[in-house]
Short mmCIF file of C-alpha atoms in Angstrom, two decimals:
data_model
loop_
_atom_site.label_atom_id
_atom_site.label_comp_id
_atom_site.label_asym_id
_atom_site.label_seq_id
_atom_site.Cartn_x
_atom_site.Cartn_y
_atom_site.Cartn_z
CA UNK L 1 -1.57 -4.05 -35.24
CA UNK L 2 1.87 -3.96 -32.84
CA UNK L 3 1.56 -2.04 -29.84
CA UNK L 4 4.23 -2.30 -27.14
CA UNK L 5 3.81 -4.15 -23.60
CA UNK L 6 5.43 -3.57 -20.44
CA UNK L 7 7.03 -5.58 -17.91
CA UNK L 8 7.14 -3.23 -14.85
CA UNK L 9 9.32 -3.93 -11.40
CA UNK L 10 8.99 -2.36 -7.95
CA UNK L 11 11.77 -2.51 -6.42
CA UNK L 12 11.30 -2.92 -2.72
CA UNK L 13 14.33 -2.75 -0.08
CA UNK L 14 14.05 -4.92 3.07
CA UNK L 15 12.08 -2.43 5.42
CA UNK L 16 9.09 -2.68 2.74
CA UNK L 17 9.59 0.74 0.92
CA UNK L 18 10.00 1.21 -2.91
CA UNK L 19 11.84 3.95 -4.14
CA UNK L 20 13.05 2.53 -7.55
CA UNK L 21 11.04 1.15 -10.63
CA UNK L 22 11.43 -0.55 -13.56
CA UNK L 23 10.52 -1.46 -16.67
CA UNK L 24 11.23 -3.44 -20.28
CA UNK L 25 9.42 -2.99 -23.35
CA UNK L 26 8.00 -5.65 -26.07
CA UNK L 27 6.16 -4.85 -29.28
CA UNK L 28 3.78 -7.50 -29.42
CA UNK L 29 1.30 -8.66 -32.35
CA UNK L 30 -2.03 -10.57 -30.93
CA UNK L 31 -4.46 -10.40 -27.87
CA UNK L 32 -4.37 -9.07 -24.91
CA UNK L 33 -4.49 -12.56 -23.38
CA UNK L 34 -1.50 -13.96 -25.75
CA UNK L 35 0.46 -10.72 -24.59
CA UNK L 36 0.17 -11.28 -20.72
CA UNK L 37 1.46 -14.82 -21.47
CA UNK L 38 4.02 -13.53 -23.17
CA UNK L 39 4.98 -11.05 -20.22
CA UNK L 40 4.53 -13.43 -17.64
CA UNK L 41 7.33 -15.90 -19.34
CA UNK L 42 9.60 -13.17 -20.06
CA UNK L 43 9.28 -11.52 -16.31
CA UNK L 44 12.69 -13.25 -14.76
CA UNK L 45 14.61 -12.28 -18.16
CA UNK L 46 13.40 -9.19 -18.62
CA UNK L 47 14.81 -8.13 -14.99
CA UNK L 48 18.58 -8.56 -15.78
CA UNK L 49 17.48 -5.72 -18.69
CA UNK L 50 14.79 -3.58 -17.49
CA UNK L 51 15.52 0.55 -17.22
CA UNK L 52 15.15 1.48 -13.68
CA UNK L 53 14.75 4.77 -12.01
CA UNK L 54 13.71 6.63 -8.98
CA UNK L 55 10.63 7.60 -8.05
CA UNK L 56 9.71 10.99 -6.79
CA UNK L 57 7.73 9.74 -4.12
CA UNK L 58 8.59 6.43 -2.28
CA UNK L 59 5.68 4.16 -0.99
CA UNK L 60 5.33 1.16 1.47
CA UNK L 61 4.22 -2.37 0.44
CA UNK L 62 1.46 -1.80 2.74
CA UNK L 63 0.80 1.64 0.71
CA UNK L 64 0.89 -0.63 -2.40
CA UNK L 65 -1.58 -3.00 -1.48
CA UNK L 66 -4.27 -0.75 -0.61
CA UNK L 67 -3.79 1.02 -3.79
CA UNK L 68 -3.89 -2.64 -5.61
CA UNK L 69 -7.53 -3.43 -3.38
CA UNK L 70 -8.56 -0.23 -4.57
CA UNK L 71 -7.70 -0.45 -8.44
CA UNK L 72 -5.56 2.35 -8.23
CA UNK L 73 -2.23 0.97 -7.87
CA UNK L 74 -0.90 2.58 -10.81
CA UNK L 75 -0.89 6.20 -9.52
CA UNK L 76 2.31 5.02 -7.19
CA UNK L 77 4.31 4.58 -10.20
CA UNK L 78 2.44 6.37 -12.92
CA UNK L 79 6.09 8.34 -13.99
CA UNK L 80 7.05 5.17 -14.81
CA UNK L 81 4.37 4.81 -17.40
CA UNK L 82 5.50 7.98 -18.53
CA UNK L 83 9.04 7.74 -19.17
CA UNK L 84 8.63 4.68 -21.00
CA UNK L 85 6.54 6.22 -23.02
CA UNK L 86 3.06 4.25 -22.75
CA UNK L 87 0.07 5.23 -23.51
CA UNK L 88 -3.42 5.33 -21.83
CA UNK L 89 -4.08 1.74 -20.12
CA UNK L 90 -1.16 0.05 -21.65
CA UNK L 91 -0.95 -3.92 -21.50
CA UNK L 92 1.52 -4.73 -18.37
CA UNK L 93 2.25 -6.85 -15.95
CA UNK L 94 3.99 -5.86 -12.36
CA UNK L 95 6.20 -7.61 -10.38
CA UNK L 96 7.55 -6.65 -6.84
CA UNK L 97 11.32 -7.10 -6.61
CA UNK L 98 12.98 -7.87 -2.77
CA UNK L 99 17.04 -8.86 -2.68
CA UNK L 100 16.75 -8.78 -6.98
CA UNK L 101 14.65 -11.45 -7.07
CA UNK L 102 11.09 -11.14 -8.12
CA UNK L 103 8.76 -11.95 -5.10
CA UNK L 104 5.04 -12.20 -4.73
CA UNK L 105 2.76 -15.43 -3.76
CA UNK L 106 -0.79 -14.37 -5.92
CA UNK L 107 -1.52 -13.13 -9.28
CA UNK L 108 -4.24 -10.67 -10.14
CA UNK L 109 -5.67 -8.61 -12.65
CA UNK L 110 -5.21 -4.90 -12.16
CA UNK L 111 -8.46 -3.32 -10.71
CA UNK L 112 -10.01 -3.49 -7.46
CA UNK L 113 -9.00 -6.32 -5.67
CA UNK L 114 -10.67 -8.82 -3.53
CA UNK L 115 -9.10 -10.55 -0.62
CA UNK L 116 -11.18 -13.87 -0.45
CA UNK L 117 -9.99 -14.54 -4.07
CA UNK L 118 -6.12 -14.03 -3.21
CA UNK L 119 -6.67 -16.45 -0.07
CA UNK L 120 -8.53 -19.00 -2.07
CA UNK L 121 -5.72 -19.10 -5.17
CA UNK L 122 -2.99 -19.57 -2.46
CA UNK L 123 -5.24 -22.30 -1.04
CA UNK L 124 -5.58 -21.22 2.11
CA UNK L 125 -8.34 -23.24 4.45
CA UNK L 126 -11.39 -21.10 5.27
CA UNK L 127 -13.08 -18.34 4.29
CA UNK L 128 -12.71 -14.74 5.58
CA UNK L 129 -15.42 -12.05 4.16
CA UNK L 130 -13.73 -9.09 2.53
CA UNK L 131 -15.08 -6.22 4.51
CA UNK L 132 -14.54 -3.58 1.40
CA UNK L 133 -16.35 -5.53 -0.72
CA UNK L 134 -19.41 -6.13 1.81
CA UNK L 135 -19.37 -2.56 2.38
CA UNK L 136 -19.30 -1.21 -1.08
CA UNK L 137 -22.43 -0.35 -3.44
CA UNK L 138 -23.57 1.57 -6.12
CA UNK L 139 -24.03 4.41 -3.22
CA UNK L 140 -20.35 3.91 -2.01
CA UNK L 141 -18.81 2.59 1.19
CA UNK L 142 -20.98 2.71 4.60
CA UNK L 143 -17.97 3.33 6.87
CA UNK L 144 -20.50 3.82 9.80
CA UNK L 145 -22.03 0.37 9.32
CA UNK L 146 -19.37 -1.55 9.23
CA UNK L 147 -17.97 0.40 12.38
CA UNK L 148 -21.57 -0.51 13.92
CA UNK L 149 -20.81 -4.43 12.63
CA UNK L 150 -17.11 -4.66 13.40
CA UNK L 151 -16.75 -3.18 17.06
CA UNK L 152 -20.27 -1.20 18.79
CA UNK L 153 -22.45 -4.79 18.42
CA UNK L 154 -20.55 -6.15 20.54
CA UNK L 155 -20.71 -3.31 22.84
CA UNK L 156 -24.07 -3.27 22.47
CA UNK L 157 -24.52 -6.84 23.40
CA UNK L 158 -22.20 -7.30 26.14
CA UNK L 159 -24.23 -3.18 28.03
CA UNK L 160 -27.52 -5.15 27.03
CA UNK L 161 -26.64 -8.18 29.23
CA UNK L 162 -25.11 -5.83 31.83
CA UNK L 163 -21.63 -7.18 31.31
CA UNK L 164 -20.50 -3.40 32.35
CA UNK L 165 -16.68 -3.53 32.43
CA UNK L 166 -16.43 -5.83 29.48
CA UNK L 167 -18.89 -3.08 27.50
CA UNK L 168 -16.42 -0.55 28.74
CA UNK L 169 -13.34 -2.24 28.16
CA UNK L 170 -14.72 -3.09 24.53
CA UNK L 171 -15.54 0.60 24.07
CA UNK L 172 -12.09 2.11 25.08
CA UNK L 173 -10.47 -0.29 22.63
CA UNK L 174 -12.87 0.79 20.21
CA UNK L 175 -11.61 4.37 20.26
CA UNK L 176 -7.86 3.06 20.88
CA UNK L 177 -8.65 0.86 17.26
CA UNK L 178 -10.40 4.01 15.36
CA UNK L 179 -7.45 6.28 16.65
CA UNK L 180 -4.96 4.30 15.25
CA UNK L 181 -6.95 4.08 11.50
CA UNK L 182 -6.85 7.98 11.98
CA UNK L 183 -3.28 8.55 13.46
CA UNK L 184 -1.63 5.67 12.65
CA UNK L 185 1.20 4.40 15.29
CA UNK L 186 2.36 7.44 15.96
CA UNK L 187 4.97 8.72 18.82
CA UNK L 188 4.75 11.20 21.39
CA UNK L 189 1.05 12.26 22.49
CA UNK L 190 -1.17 8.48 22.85
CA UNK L 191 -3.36 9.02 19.70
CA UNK L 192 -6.26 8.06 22.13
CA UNK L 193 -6.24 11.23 23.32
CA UNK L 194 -5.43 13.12 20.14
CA UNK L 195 -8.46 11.35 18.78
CA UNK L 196 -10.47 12.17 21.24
CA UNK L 197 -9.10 15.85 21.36
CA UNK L 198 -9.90 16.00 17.29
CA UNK L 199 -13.53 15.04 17.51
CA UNK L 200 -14.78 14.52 21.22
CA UNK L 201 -16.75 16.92 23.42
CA UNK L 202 -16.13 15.17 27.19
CA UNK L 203 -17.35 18.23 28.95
CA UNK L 204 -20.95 17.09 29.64
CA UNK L 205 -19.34 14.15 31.36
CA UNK L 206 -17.19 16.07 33.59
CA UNK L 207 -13.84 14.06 32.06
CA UNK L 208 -10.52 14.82 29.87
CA UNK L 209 -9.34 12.69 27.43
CA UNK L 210 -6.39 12.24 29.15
CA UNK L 211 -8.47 10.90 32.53
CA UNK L 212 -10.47 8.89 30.28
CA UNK L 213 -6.87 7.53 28.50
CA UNK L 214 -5.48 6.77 32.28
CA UNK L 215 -9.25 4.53 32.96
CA UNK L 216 -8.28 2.91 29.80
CA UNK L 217 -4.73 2.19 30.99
CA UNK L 218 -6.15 0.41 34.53
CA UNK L 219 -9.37 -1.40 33.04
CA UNK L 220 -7.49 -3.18 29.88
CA UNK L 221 -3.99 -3.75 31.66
CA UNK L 222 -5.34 -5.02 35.42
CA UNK L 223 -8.84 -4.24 35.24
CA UNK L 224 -9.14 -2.02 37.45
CA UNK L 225 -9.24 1.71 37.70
CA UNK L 226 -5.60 2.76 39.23
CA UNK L 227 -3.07 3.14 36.80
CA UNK L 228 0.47 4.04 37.07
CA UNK L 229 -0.54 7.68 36.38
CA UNK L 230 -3.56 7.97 38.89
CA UNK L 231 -1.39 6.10 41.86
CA UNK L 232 1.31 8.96 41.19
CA UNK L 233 -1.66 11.35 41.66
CA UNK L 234 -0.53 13.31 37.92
CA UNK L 235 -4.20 12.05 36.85
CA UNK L 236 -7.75 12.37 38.78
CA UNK L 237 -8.95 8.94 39.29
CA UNK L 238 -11.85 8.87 37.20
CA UNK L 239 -14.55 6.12 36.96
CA UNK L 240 -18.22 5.40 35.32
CA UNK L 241 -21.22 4.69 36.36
CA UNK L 242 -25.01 3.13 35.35
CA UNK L 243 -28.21 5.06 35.52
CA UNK L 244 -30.79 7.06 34.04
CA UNK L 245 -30.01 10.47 35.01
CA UNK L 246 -26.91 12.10 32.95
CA UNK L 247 -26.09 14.36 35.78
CA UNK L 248 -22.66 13.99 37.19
CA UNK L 249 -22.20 12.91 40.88
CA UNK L 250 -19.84 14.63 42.80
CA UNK L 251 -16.37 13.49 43.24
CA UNK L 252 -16.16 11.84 46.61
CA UNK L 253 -11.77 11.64 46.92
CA UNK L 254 -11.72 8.63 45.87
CA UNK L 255 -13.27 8.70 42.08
CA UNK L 256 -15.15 11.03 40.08
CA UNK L 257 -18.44 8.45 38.70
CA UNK L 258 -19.29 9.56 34.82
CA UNK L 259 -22.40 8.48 33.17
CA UNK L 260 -21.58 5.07 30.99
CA UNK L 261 -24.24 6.00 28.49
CA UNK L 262 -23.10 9.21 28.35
CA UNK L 263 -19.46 8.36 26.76
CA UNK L 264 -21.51 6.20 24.78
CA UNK L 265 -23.84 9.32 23.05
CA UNK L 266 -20.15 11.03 23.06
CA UNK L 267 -18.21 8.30 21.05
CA UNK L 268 -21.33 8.31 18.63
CA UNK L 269 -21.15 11.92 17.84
CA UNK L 270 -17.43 11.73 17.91
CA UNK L 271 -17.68 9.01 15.82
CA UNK L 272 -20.27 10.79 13.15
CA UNK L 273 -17.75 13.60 12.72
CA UNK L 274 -15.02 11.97 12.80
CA UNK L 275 -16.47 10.04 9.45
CA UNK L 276 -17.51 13.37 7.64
CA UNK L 277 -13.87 14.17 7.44
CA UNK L 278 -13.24 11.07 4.92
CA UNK L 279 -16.46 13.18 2.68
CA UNK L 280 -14.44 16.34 2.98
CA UNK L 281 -11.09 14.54 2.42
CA UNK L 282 -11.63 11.43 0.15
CA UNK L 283 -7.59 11.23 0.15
CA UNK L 284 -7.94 10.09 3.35
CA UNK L 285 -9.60 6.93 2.67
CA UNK L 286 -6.42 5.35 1.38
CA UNK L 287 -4.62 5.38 4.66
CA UNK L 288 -7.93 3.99 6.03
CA UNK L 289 -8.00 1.08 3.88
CA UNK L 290 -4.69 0.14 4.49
CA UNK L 291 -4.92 0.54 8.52
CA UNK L 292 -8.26 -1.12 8.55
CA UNK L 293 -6.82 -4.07 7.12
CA UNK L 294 -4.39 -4.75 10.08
CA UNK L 295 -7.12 -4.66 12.38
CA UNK L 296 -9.34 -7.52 13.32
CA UNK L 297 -12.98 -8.17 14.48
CA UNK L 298 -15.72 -10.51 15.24
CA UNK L 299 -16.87 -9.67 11.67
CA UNK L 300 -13.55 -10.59 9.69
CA UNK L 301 -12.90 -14.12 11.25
CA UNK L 302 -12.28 -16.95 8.77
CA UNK L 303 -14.69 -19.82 9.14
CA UNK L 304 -14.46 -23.48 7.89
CA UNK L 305 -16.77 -25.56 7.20
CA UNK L 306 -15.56 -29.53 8.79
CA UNK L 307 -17.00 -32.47 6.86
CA UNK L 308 -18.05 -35.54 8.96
#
């Protein structure tokens, strides 16, 4: 039976966008397995003749490989497909293109992907735990665990040994982290406090985001709790406080004390809604995929194992 195979090209210009595609055509006799060889030898050739066109819709290489780790790469270039004329799962291989030459350093099959395996076949030392693929089963993905695993242990472990401005100082950056995987890095407005705006109730504290941004600003920069803001007197000074009772103490001039625990039992109901959003809007759990991968944890450190 002859069916045709594809050769398909991205075409990626130097700020990591692709907004042309390509593609050449074989009919091809055989398996699939004698086909992809037959691709694979004929992918530098078949560049000098491939049809290329534009795409409706540009996409980033970062956009690309979140779509390749979740198997659904194909979507970004599906017109593609579709003007050459191929059918339902058609036999191809793709190739990113940079300067006209074809660049990429691991080969996989299409379908979800799996990060450990790309390190391993580019022989890289170590081991590193893919987090989407710890995280996935039969049930789906438990975003909130591997939130839990990936950021609040540790500020569990460092309020539990009463290491209070390290807990703190791990907690802001836990928000500043999550923000970004929401927002992005976006200008204007610090996406701290748009975050926090989105899915926060402060008001039993007695705190605004943006006083709670400013404590952020002084504890991670100089550790303390007078940033540029607060010294120009545009923001209250604002600082927190241990105890049992969740009442707010009075502002004395000098700071106004918020309950530590009480941010804490914020964040977590922040933190709740924010992740019924990704149930109500599974779209959104591309972008978080593919911002959750630049970020970096205790969890997601490569480990090697030293023979004597």
């Amino acid at each position: 039976m002859v069916e045709d195979i594809y050769n398909i090209y991205l075409f990626f210009d130097p700020k990591g966008r692709c907004a042309r595609a390509g593609y050449a055509v074989h009919a091809h006799t055989g398996s699939d397995e004698e086909g992809l060889q037959r691709l694979t030898k004929m992918v530098k050739a078949d560049l000098q003749r491939a049809t290329k066109l534009n795409l409706r819709t540009s996409f980033s290489i970062h956009e690309y490989n979140t779509r390749c780790r979740l198997g659904t790469a194909t979507m970004l270039y599906d017109e593609v497909l579709q003007h050459a004329g191929a059918g339902l799962s058609p036999l191809m291989v793709v190739t990113p293109v940079l300067n006209g030459k074809t660049h990429f350093n691991h080969t996989s099959q299409h379908g979800d992907f799996d990060v450990s395996e790309a390190s391993e076949a580019a022989g890289e030392h170590g081991k590193m735990v893919d987090w989407l693929v710890k995280y996935t089963s039969d049930r789906g993905i438990d975003l909130s665990q591997l939130i839990h695993d990936d950021y609040f242990a540790a500020i569990k472990l460092t309020f539990q040994a009463q290491q209070y401005v390290s807990s703190m100082k791990l907690l802001l950056s836990c928000i500043d982290s999550i923000a970004y995987i929401e927002f992005g890095d976006e200008r204007g407005a610090p996406t701290f406090v748009r975050w926090l705006h989105a899915y926060a109730d402060l008001d039993p504290l007695g705190i605004t985001a943006e006083e709670l941004w400013e404590l952020r600003n002084g504890l991670l920069h100089m550790t303390n709790i007078s940033s540029s803001a607060v010294k120009q007197s545009r923001v209250r000074r604002i600082s927190f406080r241990i105890g049992n009772s969740q009442a707010a103490l009075p502002d004395t001039g000098s700071a106004y004390y918020f309950d530590f625990r009480g941010l804490i039992n914020v964040f977590a109901q922040a933190q709740a809604k924010w992740l019924q959003t990704y149930s109500a809007s599974p779209d959104k759990f591309n972008k978080f995929v593919e911002r959750y991968d630049e970020t970096v944890s205790d969890g997601r450190l490569a480990y090697h194992s030293i023979s004597s």
